[in-house]
Short mmCIF file of C-alpha atoms in Angstrom, two decimals:
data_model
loop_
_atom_site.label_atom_id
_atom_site.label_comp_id
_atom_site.label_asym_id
_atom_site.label_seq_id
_atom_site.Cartn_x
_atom_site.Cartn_y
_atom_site.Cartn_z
CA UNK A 1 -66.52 91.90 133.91
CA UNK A 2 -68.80 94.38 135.77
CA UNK A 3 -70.75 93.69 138.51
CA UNK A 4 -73.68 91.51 137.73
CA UNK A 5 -76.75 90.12 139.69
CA UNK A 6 -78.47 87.41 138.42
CA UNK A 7 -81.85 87.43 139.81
CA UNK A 8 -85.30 85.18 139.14
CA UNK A 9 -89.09 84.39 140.06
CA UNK A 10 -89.73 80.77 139.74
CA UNK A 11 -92.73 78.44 140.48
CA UNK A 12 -91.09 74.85 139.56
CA UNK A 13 -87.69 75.42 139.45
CA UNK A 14 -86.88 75.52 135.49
CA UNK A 15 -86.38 79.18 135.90
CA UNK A 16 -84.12 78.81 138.79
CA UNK A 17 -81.79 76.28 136.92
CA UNK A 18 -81.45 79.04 134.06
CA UNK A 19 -80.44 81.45 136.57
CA UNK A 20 -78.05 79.06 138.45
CA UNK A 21 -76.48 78.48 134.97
CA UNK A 22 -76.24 82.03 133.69
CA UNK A 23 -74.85 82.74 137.46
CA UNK A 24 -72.14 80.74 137.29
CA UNK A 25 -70.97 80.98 134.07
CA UNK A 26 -70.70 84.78 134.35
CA UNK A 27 -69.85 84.54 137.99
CA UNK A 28 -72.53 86.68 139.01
CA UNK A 29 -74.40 86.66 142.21
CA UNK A 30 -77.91 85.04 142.30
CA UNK A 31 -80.84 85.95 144.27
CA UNK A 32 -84.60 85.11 144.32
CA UNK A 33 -86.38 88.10 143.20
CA UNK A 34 -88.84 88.02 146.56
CA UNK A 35 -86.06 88.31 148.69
CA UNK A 36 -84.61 91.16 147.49
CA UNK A 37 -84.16 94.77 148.75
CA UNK A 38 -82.98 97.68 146.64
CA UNK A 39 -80.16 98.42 148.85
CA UNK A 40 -78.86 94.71 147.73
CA UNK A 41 -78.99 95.77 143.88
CA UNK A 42 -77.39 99.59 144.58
CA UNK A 43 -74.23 98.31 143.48
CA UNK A 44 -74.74 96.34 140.42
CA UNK A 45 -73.92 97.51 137.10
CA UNK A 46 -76.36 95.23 135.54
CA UNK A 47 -79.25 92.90 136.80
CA UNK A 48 -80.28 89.49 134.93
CA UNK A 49 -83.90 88.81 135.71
CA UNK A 50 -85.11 85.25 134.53
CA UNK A 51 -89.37 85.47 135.01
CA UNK A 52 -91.17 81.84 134.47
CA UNK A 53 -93.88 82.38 132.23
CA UNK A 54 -97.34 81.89 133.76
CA UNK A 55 -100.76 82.10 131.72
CA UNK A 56 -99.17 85.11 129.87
CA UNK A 57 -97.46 87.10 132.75
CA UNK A 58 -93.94 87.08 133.29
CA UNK A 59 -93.27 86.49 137.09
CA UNK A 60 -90.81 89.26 138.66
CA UNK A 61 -91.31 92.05 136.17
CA UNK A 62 -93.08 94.05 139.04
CA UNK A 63 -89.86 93.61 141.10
CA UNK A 64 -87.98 95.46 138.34
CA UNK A 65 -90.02 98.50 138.24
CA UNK A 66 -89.48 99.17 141.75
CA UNK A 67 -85.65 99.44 140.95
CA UNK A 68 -85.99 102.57 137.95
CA UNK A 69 -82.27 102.83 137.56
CA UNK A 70 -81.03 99.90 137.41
CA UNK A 71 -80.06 98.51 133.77
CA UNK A 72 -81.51 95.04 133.02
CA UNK A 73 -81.53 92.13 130.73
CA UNK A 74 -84.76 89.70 130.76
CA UNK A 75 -85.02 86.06 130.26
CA UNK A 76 -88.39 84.21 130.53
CA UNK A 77 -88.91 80.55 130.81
CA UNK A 78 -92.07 79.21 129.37
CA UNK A 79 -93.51 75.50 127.91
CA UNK A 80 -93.52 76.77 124.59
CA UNK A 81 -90.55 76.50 121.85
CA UNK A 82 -88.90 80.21 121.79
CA UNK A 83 -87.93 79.78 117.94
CA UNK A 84 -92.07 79.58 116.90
CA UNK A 85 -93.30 81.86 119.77
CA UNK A 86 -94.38 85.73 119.21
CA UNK A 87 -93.64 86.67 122.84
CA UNK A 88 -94.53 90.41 121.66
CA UNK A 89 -98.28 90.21 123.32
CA UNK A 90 -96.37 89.20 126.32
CA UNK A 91 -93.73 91.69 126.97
CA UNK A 92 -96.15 94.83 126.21
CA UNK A 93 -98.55 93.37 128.71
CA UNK A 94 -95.72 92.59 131.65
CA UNK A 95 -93.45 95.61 130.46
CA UNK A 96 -95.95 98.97 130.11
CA UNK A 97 -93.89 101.32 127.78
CA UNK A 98 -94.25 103.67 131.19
CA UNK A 99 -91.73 101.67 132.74
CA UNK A 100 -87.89 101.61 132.08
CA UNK A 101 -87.63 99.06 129.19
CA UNK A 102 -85.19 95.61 129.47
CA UNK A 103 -81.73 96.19 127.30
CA UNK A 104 -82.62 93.07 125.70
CA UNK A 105 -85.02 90.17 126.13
CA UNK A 106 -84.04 86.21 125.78
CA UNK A 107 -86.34 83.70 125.75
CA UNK A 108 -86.04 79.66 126.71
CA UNK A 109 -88.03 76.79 126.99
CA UNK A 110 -88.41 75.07 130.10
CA UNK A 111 -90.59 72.22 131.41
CA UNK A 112 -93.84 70.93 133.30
CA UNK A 113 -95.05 68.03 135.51
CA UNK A 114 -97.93 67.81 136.09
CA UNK A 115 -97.77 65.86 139.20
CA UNK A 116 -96.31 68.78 140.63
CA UNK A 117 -98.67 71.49 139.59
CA UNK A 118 -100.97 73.27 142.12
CA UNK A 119 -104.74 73.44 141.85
CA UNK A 120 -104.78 76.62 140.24
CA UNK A 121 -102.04 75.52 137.00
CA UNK A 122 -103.75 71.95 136.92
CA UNK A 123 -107.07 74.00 136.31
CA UNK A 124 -105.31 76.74 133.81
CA UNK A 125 -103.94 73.88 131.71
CA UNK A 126 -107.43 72.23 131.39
CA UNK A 127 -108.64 75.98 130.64
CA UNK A 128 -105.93 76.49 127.84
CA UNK A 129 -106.84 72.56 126.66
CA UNK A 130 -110.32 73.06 126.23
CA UNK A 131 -109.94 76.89 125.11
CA UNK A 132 -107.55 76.47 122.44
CA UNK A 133 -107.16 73.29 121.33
CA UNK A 134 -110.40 70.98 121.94
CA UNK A 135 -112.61 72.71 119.50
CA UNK A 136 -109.46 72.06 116.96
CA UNK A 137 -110.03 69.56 114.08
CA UNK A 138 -106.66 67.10 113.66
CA UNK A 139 -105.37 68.65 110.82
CA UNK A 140 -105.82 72.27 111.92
CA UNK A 141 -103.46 71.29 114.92
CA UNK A 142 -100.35 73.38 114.99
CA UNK A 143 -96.90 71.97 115.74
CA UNK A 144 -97.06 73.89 119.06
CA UNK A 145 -100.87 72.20 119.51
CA UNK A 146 -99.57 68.34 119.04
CA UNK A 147 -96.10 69.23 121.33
CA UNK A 148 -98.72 70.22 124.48
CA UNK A 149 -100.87 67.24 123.67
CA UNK A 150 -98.12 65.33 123.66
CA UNK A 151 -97.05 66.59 126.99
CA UNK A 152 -100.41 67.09 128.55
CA UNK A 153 -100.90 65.17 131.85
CA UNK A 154 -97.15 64.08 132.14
CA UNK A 155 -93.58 65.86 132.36
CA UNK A 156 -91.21 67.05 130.15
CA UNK A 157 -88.47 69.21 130.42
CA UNK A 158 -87.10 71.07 127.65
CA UNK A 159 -84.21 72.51 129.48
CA UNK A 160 -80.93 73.04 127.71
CA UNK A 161 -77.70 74.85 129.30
CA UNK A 162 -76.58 75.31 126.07
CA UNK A 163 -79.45 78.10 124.91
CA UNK A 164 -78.48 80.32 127.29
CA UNK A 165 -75.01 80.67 124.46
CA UNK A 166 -76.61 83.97 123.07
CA UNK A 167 -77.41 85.39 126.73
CA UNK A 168 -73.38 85.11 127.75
CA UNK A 169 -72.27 86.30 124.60
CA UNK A 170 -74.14 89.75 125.08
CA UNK A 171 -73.56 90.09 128.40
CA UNK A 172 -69.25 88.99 127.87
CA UNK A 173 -69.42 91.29 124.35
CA UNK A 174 -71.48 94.77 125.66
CA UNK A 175 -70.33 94.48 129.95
CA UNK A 176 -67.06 93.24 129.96
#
């Protein structure tokens, strides 16, 4: 296996546990993206960067363009379920087609609890409540709709070591 950092931006930790995971099952170093110099990445073939998603950014993207030629894979972590999510608004918004493009992009779902949200989330989930689903009628509701009902105000965690399956396999298949 090359030699492989694992790196990642994380607000509440569900980001962080991908990152452990991928980590050590590939027994690649980790680091938090904000403590990072490019003299620490000079010497890895590859770079993993997990980014939580945050009210449609992608946390640690901006990192990654200040290392050009380095090669990367990207994994985000958001509330939403990855198999019913377009995530293509997303990625052209945090990845300009300026800057050096991810080799491939995974996606997984993570968690929130709301008892451990700042301010600012507790206010951008009220925002996204009232924007996008409040004006709703109960049968135009989507699946993804009734799922942040459902979870709105409380905690959930959506977490599952075994998603990251398709990650490894690319990784163990295309830099072993």
């Amino acid at each position: 296996m090359k030699n492989i950092a694992v790196t990642y931006q994380s607000h509440y930790g569900t980001t962080k546990r991908y990152a452990q995971w991928i980590a050590e099952a590939l027994k690649a170093d980790l680091f938090e993206s904000q403590q990072l110099t490019e003299a620490q990445l000079a010497n890895y073939d590859l770079i993993i960067h997990g980014g939580g998603l945050y009210a449609s950014s992608i946390l640690g993207t901006k990192m990654l363009r200040q290392y050009p030629n380095q090669r990367y894979l990207l994994f985000t972590v958001g509330l939403a379920n990855p198999e019913t999510t377009d995530y293509s608004k997303i990625l052209a918004q945090n990845l300009p087609a300026t800057s050096r493009q991810p080799v491939k992009v995974f996606h997984f779902r993570g968690g929130i609890n709301y008892q451990k949200l700042t301010k600012r989330h507790l206010l951008l989930m009220k925002l996204m409540k009232k924007m996008s689903i409040d004006h709703k009628q109960p049968e135009e509701l989507t699946a993804e709709d009734e799922a942040f009902l459902a979870s709105y105000g409380g905690q959930v965690d959506f977490c599952d070591r075994k998603s990251i399956t398709p990650l490894l396999e690319f990784v163990q298949q295309d830099y072993a």
